[in-house]
Every structure is written in C-alpha cells, then in structure tokens.
Tab-separated table of C-alpha atoms in Angstrom:
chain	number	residue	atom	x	y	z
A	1	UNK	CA	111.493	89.358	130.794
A	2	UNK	CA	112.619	87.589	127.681
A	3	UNK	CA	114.741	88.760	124.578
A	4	UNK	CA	111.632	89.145	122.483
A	5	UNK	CA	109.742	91.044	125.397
A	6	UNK	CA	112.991	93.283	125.659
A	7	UNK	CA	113.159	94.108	122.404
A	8	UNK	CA	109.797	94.966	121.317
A	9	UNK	CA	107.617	96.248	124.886
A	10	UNK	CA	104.111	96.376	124.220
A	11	UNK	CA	104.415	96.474	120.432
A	12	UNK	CA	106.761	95.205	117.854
A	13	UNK	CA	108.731	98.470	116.404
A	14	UNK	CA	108.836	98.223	112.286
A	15	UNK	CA	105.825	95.883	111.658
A	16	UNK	CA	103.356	96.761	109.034
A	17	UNK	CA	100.360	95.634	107.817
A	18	UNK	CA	99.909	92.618	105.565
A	19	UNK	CA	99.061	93.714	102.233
A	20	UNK	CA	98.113	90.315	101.098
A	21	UNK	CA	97.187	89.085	104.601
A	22	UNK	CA	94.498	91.638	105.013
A	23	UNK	CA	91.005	90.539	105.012
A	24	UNK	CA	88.855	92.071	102.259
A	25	UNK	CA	86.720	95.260	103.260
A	26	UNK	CA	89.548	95.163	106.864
A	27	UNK	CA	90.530	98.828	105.003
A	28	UNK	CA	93.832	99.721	103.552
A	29	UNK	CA	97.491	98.126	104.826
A	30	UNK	CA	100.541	98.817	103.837
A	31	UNK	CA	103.008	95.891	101.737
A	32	UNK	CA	105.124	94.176	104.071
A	33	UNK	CA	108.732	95.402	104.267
A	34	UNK	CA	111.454	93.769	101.564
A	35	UNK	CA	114.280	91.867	103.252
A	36	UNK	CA	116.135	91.986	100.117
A	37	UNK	CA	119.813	92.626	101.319
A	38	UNK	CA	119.433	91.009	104.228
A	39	UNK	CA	121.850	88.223	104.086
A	40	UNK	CA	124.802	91.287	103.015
A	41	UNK	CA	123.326	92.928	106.180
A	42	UNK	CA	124.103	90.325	108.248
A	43	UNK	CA	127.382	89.899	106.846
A	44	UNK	CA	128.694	93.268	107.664
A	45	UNK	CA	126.535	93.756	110.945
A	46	UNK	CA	127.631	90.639	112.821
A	47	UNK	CA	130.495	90.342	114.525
A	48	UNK	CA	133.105	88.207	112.617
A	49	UNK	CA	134.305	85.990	116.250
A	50	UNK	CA	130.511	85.039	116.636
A	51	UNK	CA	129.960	81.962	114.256
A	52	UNK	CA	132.045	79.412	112.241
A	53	UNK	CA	130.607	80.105	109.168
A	54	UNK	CA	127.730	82.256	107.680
A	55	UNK	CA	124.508	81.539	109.810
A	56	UNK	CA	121.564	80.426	108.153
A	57	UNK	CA	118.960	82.971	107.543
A	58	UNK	CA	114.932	82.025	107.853
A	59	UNK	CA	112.280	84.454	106.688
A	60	UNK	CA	108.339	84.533	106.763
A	61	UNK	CA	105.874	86.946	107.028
A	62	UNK	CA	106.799	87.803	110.873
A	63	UNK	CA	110.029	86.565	111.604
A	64	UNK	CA	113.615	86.487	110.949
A	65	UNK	CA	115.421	83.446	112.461
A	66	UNK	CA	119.437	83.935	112.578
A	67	UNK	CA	120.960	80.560	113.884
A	68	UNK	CA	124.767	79.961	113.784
A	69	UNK	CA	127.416	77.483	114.414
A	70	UNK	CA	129.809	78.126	117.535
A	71	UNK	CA	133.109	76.566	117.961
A	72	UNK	CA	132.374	73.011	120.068
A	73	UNK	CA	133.801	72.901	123.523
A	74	UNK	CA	137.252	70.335	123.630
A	75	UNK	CA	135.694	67.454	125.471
A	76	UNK	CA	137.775	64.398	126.471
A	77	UNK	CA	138.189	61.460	123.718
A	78	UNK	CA	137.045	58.987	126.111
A	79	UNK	CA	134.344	61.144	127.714
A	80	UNK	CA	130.688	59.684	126.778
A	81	UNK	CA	127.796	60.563	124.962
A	82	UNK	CA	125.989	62.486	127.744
A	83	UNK	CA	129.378	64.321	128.391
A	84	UNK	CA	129.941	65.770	125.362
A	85	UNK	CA	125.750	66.722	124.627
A	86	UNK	CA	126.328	68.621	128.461
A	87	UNK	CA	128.903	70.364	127.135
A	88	UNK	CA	127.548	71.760	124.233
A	89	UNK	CA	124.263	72.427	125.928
A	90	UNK	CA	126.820	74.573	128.001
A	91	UNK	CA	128.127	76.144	125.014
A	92	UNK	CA	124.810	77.587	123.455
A	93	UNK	CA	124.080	78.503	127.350
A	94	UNK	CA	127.065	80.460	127.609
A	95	UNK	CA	126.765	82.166	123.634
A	96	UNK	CA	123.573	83.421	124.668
A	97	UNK	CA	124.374	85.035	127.939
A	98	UNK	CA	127.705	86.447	126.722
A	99	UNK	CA	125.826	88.226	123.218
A	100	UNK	CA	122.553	88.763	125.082
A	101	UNK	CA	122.692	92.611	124.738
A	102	UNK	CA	124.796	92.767	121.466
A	103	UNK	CA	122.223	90.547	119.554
A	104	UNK	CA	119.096	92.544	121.203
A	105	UNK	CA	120.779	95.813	119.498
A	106	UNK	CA	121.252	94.002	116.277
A	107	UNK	CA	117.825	92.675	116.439
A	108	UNK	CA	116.320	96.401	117.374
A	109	UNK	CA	117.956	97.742	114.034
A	110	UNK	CA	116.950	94.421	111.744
A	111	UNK	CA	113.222	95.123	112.936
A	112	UNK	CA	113.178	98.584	112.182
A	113	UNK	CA	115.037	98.125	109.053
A	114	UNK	CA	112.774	94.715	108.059
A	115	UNK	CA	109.584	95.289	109.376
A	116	UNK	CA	109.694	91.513	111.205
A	117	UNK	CA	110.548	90.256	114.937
A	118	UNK	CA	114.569	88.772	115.219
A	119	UNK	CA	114.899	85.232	117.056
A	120	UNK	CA	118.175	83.805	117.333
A	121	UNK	CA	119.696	80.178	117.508
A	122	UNK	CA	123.069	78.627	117.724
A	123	UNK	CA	124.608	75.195	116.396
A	124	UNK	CA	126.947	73.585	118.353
A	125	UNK	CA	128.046	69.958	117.538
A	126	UNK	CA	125.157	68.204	117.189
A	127	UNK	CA	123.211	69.880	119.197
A	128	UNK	CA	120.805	72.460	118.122
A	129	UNK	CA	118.647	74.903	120.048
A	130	UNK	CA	116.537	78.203	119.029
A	131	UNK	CA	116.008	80.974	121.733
A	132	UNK	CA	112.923	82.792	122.388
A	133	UNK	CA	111.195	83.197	119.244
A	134	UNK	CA	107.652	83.742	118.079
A	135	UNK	CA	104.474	81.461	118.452
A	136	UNK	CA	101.832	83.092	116.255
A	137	UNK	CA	98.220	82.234	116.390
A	138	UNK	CA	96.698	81.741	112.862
A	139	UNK	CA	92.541	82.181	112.854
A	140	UNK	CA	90.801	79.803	110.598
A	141	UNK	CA	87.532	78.056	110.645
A	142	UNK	CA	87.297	74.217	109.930
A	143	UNK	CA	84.143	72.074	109.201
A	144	UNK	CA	83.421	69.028	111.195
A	145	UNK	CA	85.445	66.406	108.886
A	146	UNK	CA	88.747	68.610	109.944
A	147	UNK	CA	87.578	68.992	113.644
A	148	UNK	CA	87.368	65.093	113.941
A	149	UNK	CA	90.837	65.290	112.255
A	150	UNK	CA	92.041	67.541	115.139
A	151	UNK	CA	89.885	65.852	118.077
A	152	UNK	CA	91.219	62.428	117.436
A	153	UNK	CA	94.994	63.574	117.742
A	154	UNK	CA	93.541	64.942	120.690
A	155	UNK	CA	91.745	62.146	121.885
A	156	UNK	CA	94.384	59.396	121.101
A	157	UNK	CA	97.092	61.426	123.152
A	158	UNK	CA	98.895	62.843	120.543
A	159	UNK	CA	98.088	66.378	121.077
A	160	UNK	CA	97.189	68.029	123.860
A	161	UNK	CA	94.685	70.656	122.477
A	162	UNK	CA	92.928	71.692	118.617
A	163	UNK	CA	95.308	74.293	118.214
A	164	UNK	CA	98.313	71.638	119.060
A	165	UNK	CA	96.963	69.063	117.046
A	166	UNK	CA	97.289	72.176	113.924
A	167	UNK	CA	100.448	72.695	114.764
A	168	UNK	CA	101.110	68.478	114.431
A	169	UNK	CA	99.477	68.497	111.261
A	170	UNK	CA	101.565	71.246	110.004
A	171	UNK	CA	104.902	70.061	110.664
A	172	UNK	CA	103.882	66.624	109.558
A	173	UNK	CA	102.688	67.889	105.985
A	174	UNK	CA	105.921	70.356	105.896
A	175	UNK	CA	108.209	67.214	106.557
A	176	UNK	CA	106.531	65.208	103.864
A	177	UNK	CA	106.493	68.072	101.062
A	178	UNK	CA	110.102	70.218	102.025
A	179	UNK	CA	111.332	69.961	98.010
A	180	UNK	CA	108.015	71.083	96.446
A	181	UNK	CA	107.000	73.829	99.338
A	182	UNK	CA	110.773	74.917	98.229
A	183	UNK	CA	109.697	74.606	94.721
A	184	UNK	CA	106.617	76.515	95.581
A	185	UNK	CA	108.401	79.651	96.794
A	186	UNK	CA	111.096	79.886	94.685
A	187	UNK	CA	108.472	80.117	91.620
A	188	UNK	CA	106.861	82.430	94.327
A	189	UNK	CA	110.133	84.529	94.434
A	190	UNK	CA	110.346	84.469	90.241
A	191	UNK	CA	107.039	85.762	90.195
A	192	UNK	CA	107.558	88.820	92.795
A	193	UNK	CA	110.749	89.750	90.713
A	194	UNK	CA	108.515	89.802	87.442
A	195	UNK	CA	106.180	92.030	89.350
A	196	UNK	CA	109.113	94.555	90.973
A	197	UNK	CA	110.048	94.908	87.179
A	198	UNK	CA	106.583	96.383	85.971
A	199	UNK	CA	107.097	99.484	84.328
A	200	UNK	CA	105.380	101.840	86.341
C-alpha cells in the first residue's frame, strides 16, 4: 500500500468540491479550502532535525507538495560521480523510511485542515526525488487539429499514449512560460485578496 493509499483509504478526508471547477447546472459545491497559513503551519508542525532549511511549499487545486533538503551523506573526495549520486539516492531512501509514519500523521492533519492530498519530497545534493504523489486525470474534449497534435507525438515515439502526449505538451508550454504563468497567479492572488476584502 503506498503513503497516499495509507493516508486517505477509499476517499481523500478534507476534500471539497470545486467551486469554480464545477460544471454549470453539476448543482451546488462548496469553495475550496484556504491554505492561507500554511507555510507558519509547517513551520511549527515539522520537526526542526528534518530539513536544512525551510522546505519549499507547492499548492494547486488538489495537492500540497512539501519537499526538503537533507543533510548530504560524507562521501570520499576521490570517490566518483556514480558514488556520490548512490549515496544520496541512499539518503532520500533512508529519510523516507525513517519519517514514513511521522509525515503520514502530519499529512492526515494538513488534509483535514487544507482540504488537499500531502505528497512529500526530499533534496539531497543534487539529487532530487518526489514520493508518491498524485496523477490526476483532467477531462477535456479536443477537435481533430489538437488530436493530430497528440497522435503525432504518439506516432513519432515521443509519447506513448493521447493522454501522455497532454501531459508532454503541458510541461513543454509550462517550461517555456514559468515567469508569466508566475505573473499570471500572482495577479490571480491580488485579485482573490480584493475579493476576501468585499464588505459583506
């Protein structure tokens, strides 16, 4: 069974609907949960031995994403390249057995005080890697022009399926456009603290 599986069983404890997410005529849902004071919650909820520094905190609609930097094992001057990535694959092995059940109990009370799944990841050198997290299918409906799009990625090898091809597409435009999607939602986040200050 993984973490995520652990945590939530056959449902995910804290989620709510999407109020913006929600079709039209789908009925009434209720606004998704605030993480405002989330980073302070961290601060005080995490133990202090467990990271380096202050992890870094992603947030979307259904997930929280903790990742932090552990201390990097002392590896031999002379030892090489493939050496020193073993050991800190070792490292982020051995963080995530040792805090397996702590982090599951922080991640229980982060969902049910933030309405969104926990995933966690650890930095350790240069090496980087993200434990069980969520893969969330998104619905849409494309016309033939964006099919071709998808089939050729397909066809040529580069994806394996449609919905893998998306996903290609998706990172590709996000790698291309990181400074004005961060532009985008911080005039997002100016406009939701406009709207929180309506008198009411």
């Amino acid at each position: 069974m993984s973490e995520t599986q652990a945590r939530t069983g056959r449902g995910e404890p804290g989620r709510r609907g999407r109020g913006r997410g929600g079709r039209p005529g789908s009925g009434p849902v209720d606004e998704l949960p605030t993480t405002e004071g989330l980073a302070g919650w961290l601060t005080g909820r995490l133990p202090d031995q467990w990271f380096e520094e202050a992890p870094t905190v992603t947030v979307d609609r259904d997930e929280i994403v903790i990742v932090g930097r552990v201390a990097e094992p002392e590896v031999p001057a002379d030892s090489d390249p493939a050496a020193h990535a073993a050991a800190e694959a070792g490292r982020a092995s051995r963080f995530r057995e040792e805090t397996r059940d702590e982090r599951m109990a922080i991640a229980r009370e982060a969902e049910h005080r933030f309405g969104r799944s926990v995933a966690w990841g650890v930095e350790v050198g240069s090496t980087s890697q993200l434990f069980t997290h969520l893969a969330v299918p998104v619905m849409t409906r494309l016309r033939q022009p964006e099919r071709r799009v998808l089939d050729t990625l397909v066809d040529s090898g580069v994806a394996r399926s449609r919905a893998d091809a998306l996903a290609w597409c998706v990172k590709l435009v996000a790698s291309h456009t990181d400074e004005w999607l961060e532009d985008l939602r911080s005039a997002m986040e100016a406009v939701e603290q406009v709207r929180q200050q309506v008198p009411r």
